[in-house]
Amino acid sequence: MATSLLRVPPPQSLLRPLAVPERLLLGPGPSNVPPRILAAGGRQLLGHMHPEVLQVMDEIKAGIQYAFQTQNRLTLAISGTGHCAMEAAFLNLLEHGDTVLVAVNGIWGQRAADIARRLGTLGTARQHRWASPGDGHFPLCFMQGLVRHKPSVLFITHGESSTGVLQPLEGLGKLCHRHGCLLLVDAVASLGGTPIFMDQQEIDVLYSGSQKVLNAPPGSAPISFSNQAREKMLRRKTKPPSFYLDMGWLANYWGCDGEPRRYHHTAPINSFFSLREGLAMLAELGLESSWERHRANCAQLCKGLSDLGLELFVKEEKARLPTITTIRVPEGYDWKDIIAFLMDNHAIEITGGLGPSVGKVLRIGLMGCNSTSGNVDRVLRALRDALGCCRRSRL
Ligand code: PMP
């Protein structure tokens, strides 16, 4: 018998069938993918330059323009997750020596400041408390930073998924523009779940993700640039430090520059099919109905949580993100026990905190097709069960 040259045998784990259990994903994302979107992602491949794929990309672009409420020509989906869009925004907008002002009110501001510093820009992280448009503090709380640091970009997160806080944006774009600064907004956790108007709110760069309200698998990230942002990119003296995320190349591949489309990378075509269907479902439902759906189910959840004696982390109702609700970890419980109990006994995912909120909160997401009254009842029943079973006599 011939002896094999192989020193590494085929892994036993790969000789068994793929195991994917049924779970209700009520964490801060990803959310469950409905059958229509799953089916789209499972279609046979086409070539990444085939006219039918370019047509799907055009449809995605129109869907993003609708979801963002923008007419921006430079609108496309990045082949990557939300982080990838975040990096794409920074590394295309900024050059060495630029100053960025980062509003930090949770983990996403911290990450943005980290990315800005890695690019050699003078990232200035600034703690900022949530302020409502009516209290006279917003958006003027940014004025001092704009005057002192003269940043070329201000970064802010619309839906802070680590704390469950919704950041108002009204007036911020105008203020930034008065100070010669561009406004960059992260709407990964909020898009489709609560109003945002890219053009009317004078947002220069807006990005999101596919796996939250849009209910597509992770791996593609909508992004759009205003004319002012485009002009800043055109004025660059140096090339962006990433070829893969170079917006000049991507704009061409997405048909945003009026030139014949050229191969840049082999796009994740099946992810684009899924994203196209996620955007189509949002367009069919309508943004306003989607916002209302998220508002109503979040309100039902908050009431049910209070009835269970749980304390909402975000006190002010209008500061609550309708897609992700945060609860203080109840006294006498370990947050890890509650999460494990829901997973093991109810096949429901909820999560603990992230970054600055670790150990402080539990997070429940109701996004897109997962935002239903039935799911609110299910998670409340599961939590009631957990509260009865997980109390520790002494922590
Ligand atoms: N920003 C926010 C507000 C998010 O909630 C997330 C994902 N939790 C991201 C950015 C990063 O997205 P991704 O995990 O898709 O890279």
PDB file of C-alpha atoms in Angstrom, residues 135-276:
ATOM      1  CA  ASP A 135     -32.440  71.819  25.912  1.00  0.00           C
ATOM      2  CA  GLY A 136     -30.297  74.571  24.433  1.00  0.00           C
ATOM      3  CA  HIS A 137     -27.175  72.488  24.911  1.00  0.00           C
ATOM      4  CA  PHE A 138     -27.273  70.709  21.554  1.00  0.00           C
ATOM      5  CA  PRO A 139     -25.653  71.162  19.047  1.00  0.00           C
ATOM      6  CA  LEU A 140     -23.803  74.044  20.693  1.00  0.00           C
ATOM      7  CA  CYS A 141     -21.973  71.623  22.987  1.00  0.00           C
ATOM      8  CA  PHE A 142     -19.765  70.953  19.961  1.00  0.00           C
ATOM      9  CA  MET A 143     -19.044  74.610  19.262  1.00  0.00           C
ATOM     10  CA  GLN A 144     -16.071  74.852  21.616  1.00  0.00           C
ATOM     11  CA  GLY A 145     -14.398  71.803  20.032  1.00  0.00           C
ATOM     12  CA  LEU A 146     -14.999  73.148  16.528  1.00  0.00           C
ATOM     13  CA  VAL A 147     -13.539  76.545  17.396  1.00  0.00           C
ATOM     14  CA  ARG A 148     -10.599  75.226  19.411  1.00  0.00           C
ATOM     15  CA  HIS A 149      -9.475  72.300  17.255  1.00  0.00           C
ATOM     16  CA  LYS A 150     -10.619  73.459  13.810  1.00  0.00           C
ATOM     17  CA  PRO A 151     -11.244  69.855  12.758  1.00  0.00           C
ATOM     18  CA  SER A 152     -11.885  68.959   9.141  1.00  0.00           C
ATOM     19  CA  VAL A 153     -14.246  66.170  10.208  1.00  0.00           C
ATOM     20  CA  LEU A 154     -16.584  65.631  13.168  1.00  0.00           C
ATOM     21  CA  PHE A 155     -17.527  62.001  13.834  1.00  0.00           C
ATOM     22  CA  ILE A 156     -20.656  61.055  15.750  1.00  0.00           C
ATOM     23  CA  THR A 157     -22.691  57.880  16.263  1.00  0.00           C
ATOM     24  CA  HIS A 158     -26.428  58.186  15.632  1.00  0.00           C
ATOM     25  CA  GLY A 159     -27.453  54.977  17.391  1.00  0.00           C
ATOM     26  CA  GLU A 160     -24.973  54.024  20.144  1.00  0.00           C
ATOM     27  CA  SER A 161     -25.534  50.287  20.312  1.00  0.00           C
ATOM     28  CA  SER A 162     -23.342  49.907  23.417  1.00  0.00           C
ATOM     29  CA  THR A 163     -25.549  52.135  25.556  1.00  0.00           C
ATOM     30  CA  GLY A 164     -28.868  52.156  23.676  1.00  0.00           C
ATOM     31  CA  VAL A 165     -28.774  55.935  23.240  1.00  0.00           C
ATOM     32  CA  LEU A 166     -30.163  57.718  20.184  1.00  0.00           C
ATOM     33  CA  GLN A 167     -28.181  60.844  19.355  1.00  0.00           C
ATOM     34  CA  PRO A 168     -30.152  63.755  17.864  1.00  0.00           C
ATOM     35  CA  LEU A 169     -28.471  65.281  14.834  1.00  0.00           C
ATOM     36  CA  GLU A 170     -30.650  68.306  14.151  1.00  0.00           C
ATOM     37  CA  GLY A 171     -28.605  71.424  13.444  1.00  0.00           C
ATOM     38  CA  LEU A 172     -25.243  69.662  13.745  1.00  0.00           C
ATOM     39  CA  GLY A 173     -24.519  69.537  10.005  1.00  0.00           C
ATOM     40  CA  LYS A 174     -25.215  73.253   9.642  1.00  0.00           C
ATOM     41  CA  LEU A 175     -23.000  74.063  12.621  1.00  0.00           C
ATOM     42  CA  CYS A 176     -20.153  71.936  11.230  1.00  0.00           C
ATOM     43  CA  HIS A 177     -20.427  73.613   7.831  1.00  0.00           C
ATOM     44  CA  ARG A 178     -20.310  77.072   9.398  1.00  0.00           C
ATOM     45  CA  HIS A 179     -16.938  76.003  10.853  1.00  0.00           C
ATOM     46  CA  GLY A 180     -15.576  74.486   7.645  1.00  0.00           C
ATOM     47  CA  CYS A 181     -15.936  70.960   9.007  1.00  0.00           C
ATOM     48  CA  LEU A 182     -17.544  67.864   7.469  1.00  0.00           C
ATOM     49  CA  LEU A 183     -20.023  65.747   9.445  1.00  0.00           C
ATOM     50  CA  LEU A 184     -19.467  61.968   9.478  1.00  0.00           C
ATOM     51  CA  VAL A 185     -22.236  59.849  11.010  1.00  0.00           C
ATOM     52  CA  ASP A 186     -22.370  56.167  11.983  1.00  0.00           C
ATOM     53  CA  ALA A 187     -25.903  54.832  11.502  1.00  0.00           C
ATOM     54  CA  VAL A 188     -25.079  51.116  11.636  1.00  0.00           C
ATOM     55  CA  ALA A 189     -27.499  50.426  14.477  1.00  0.00           C
ATOM     56  CA  SER A 190     -30.163  53.017  13.669  1.00  0.00           C
ATOM     57  CA  LEU A 191     -30.768  53.062   9.899  1.00  0.00           C
ATOM     58  CA  GLY A 192     -34.325  52.096   9.028  1.00  0.00           C
ATOM     59  CA  GLY A 193     -35.343  51.992  12.693  1.00  0.00           C
ATOM     60  CA  THR A 194     -35.568  55.724  13.352  1.00  0.00           C
ATOM     61  CA  PRO A 195     -35.574  58.828  11.135  1.00  0.00           C
ATOM     62  CA  ILE A 196     -32.377  60.119   9.552  1.00  0.00           C
ATOM     63  CA  PHE A 197     -32.281  62.523   6.596  1.00  0.00           C
ATOM     64  CA  MET A 198     -28.831  62.721   5.086  1.00  0.00           C
ATOM     65  CA  ASP A 199     -29.432  65.697   2.764  1.00  0.00           C
ATOM     66  CA  GLN A 200     -31.769  67.724   4.971  1.00  0.00           C
ATOM     67  CA  GLN A 201     -29.543  67.234   8.018  1.00  0.00           C
ATOM     68  CA  GLU A 202     -26.448  68.177   6.000  1.00  0.00           C
ATOM     69  CA  ILE A 203     -24.589  64.956   6.782  1.00  0.00           C
ATOM     70  CA  ASP A 204     -21.470  64.628   4.612  1.00  0.00           C
ATOM     71  CA  VAL A 205     -20.693  60.968   5.068  1.00  0.00           C
ATOM     72  CA  LEU A 206     -23.177  58.409   6.325  1.00  0.00           C
ATOM     73  CA  TYR A 207     -22.654  54.678   6.620  1.00  0.00           C
ATOM     74  CA  SER A 208     -24.546  51.693   7.949  1.00  0.00           C
ATOM     75  CA  GLY A 209     -24.459  47.890   7.923  1.00  0.00           C
ATOM     76  CA  SER A 210     -26.480  45.106   6.329  1.00  0.00           C
ATOM     77  CA  GLN A 211     -27.170  42.875   9.331  1.00  0.00           C
ATOM     78  CA  LYS A 212     -29.337  45.037  11.545  1.00  0.00           C
ATOM     79  CA  VAL A 213     -32.646  46.564  10.361  1.00  0.00           C
ATOM     80  CA  LEU A 214     -31.939  45.523   6.759  1.00  0.00           C
ATOM     81  CA  ASN A 215     -31.946  41.849   7.866  1.00  0.00           C
ATOM     82  CA  ALA A 216     -29.284  40.759   5.378  1.00  0.00           C
ATOM     83  CA  PRO A 217     -26.224  38.736   6.455  1.00  0.00           C
ATOM     84  CA  PRO A 218     -23.194  40.763   7.581  1.00  0.00           C
ATOM     85  CA  GLY A 219     -20.676  41.607   4.870  1.00  0.00           C
ATOM     86  CA  SER A 220     -21.877  44.656   2.952  1.00  0.00           C
ATOM     87  CA  ALA A 221     -22.131  48.210   4.236  1.00  0.00           C
ATOM     88  CA  PRO A 222     -24.070  51.109   2.671  1.00  0.00           C
ATOM     89  CA  ILE A 223     -22.181  54.401   2.494  1.00  0.00           C
ATOM     90  CA  SER A 224     -22.736  57.782   0.869  1.00  0.00           C
ATOM     91  CA  PHE A 225     -20.672  60.967   0.395  1.00  0.00           C
ATOM     92  CA  SER A 226     -21.932  64.528  -0.102  1.00  0.00           C
ATOM     93  CA  ASN A 227     -20.479  66.765  -2.823  1.00  0.00           C
ATOM     94  CA  GLN A 228     -18.406  68.578  -0.209  1.00  0.00           C
ATOM     95  CA  ALA A 229     -16.963  65.283   1.016  1.00  0.00           C
ATOM     96  CA  ARG A 230     -16.293  64.258  -2.601  1.00  0.00           C
ATOM     97  CA  GLU A 231     -14.499  67.527  -3.253  1.00  0.00           C
ATOM     98  CA  LYS A 232     -12.306  67.039  -0.181  1.00  0.00           C
ATOM     99  CA  MET A 233     -11.367  63.577  -1.472  1.00  0.00           C
ATOM    100  CA  LEU A 234     -10.604  64.998  -4.924  1.00  0.00           C
ATOM    101  CA  ARG A 235      -8.270  67.589  -3.346  1.00  0.00           C
ATOM    102  CA  ARG A 236      -6.135  64.882  -1.670  1.00  0.00           C
ATOM    103  CA  LYS A 237      -2.418  65.280  -2.169  1.00  0.00           C
ATOM    104  CA  THR A 238      -1.735  61.643  -1.342  1.00  0.00           C
ATOM    105  CA  LYS A 239      -3.566  58.454  -2.283  1.00  0.00           C
ATOM    106  CA  PRO A 240      -5.729  56.868   0.415  1.00  0.00           C
ATOM    107  CA  PRO A 241      -3.622  54.316   2.313  1.00  0.00           C
ATOM    108  CA  SER A 242      -5.837  51.387   1.232  1.00  0.00           C
ATOM    109  CA  PHE A 243      -6.263  50.155  -2.317  1.00  0.00           C
ATOM    110  CA  TYR A 244      -9.242  47.958  -1.419  1.00  0.00           C
ATOM    111  CA  LEU A 245     -11.192  50.853   0.102  1.00  0.00           C
ATOM    112  CA  ASP A 246     -10.035  53.603  -2.297  1.00  0.00           C
ATOM    113  CA  MET A 247     -13.213  55.531  -3.013  1.00  0.00           C
ATOM    114  CA  GLY A 248     -11.972  56.595  -6.456  1.00  0.00           C
ATOM    115  CA  TRP A 249     -11.808  52.952  -7.530  1.00  0.00           C
ATOM    116  CA  LEU A 250     -15.030  52.020  -5.762  1.00  0.00           C
ATOM    117  CA  ALA A 251     -16.895  54.985  -7.267  1.00  0.00           C
ATOM    118  CA  ASN A 252     -15.865  53.756 -10.703  1.00  0.00           C
ATOM    119  CA  TYR A 253     -16.844  50.131 -10.055  1.00  0.00           C
ATOM    120  CA  TRP A 254     -20.232  51.301  -8.733  1.00  0.00           C
ATOM    121  CA  GLY A 255     -20.864  53.499 -11.773  1.00  0.00           C
ATOM    122  CA  CYS A 256     -20.732  56.750  -9.765  1.00  0.00           C
ATOM    123  CA  ASP A 257     -18.152  58.618 -11.893  1.00  0.00           C
ATOM    124  CA  GLY A 258     -19.677  58.408 -15.369  1.00  0.00           C
ATOM    125  CA  GLU A 259     -16.671  56.404 -16.661  1.00  0.00           C
ATOM    126  CA  PRO A 260     -16.818  52.840 -18.007  1.00  0.00           C
ATOM    127  CA  ARG A 261     -16.790  50.451 -15.048  1.00  0.00           C
ATOM    128  CA  ARG A 262     -13.501  48.688 -14.387  1.00  0.00           C
ATOM    129  CA  TYR A 263     -12.671  45.615 -12.315  1.00  0.00           C
ATOM    130  CA  HIS A 264     -11.479  46.596  -8.870  1.00  0.00           C
ATOM    131  CA  HIS A 265     -12.192  43.526  -6.712  1.00  0.00           C
ATOM    132  CA  THR A 266     -14.400  40.470  -7.075  1.00  0.00           C
ATOM    133  CA  ALA A 267     -17.436  41.763  -5.253  1.00  0.00           C
ATOM    134  CA  PRO A 268     -19.262  39.512  -2.756  1.00  0.00           C
ATOM    135  CA  ILE A 269     -22.037  39.055  -5.304  1.00  0.00           C
ATOM    136  CA  ASN A 270     -24.327  36.912  -3.171  1.00  0.00           C
ATOM    137  CA  SER A 271     -24.041  39.425  -0.327  1.00  0.00           C
ATOM    138  CA  PHE A 272     -25.153  42.058  -2.817  1.00  0.00           C
ATOM    139  CA  PHE A 273     -28.150  39.909  -3.813  1.00  0.00           C
ATOM    140  CA  SER A 274     -29.122  39.714  -0.129  1.00  0.00           C
ATOM    141  CA  LEU A 275     -28.582  43.416   0.484  1.00  0.00           C
ATOM    142  CA  ARG A 276     -30.667  44.237  -2.592  1.00  0.00           C
TER     143      ARG A 276
END
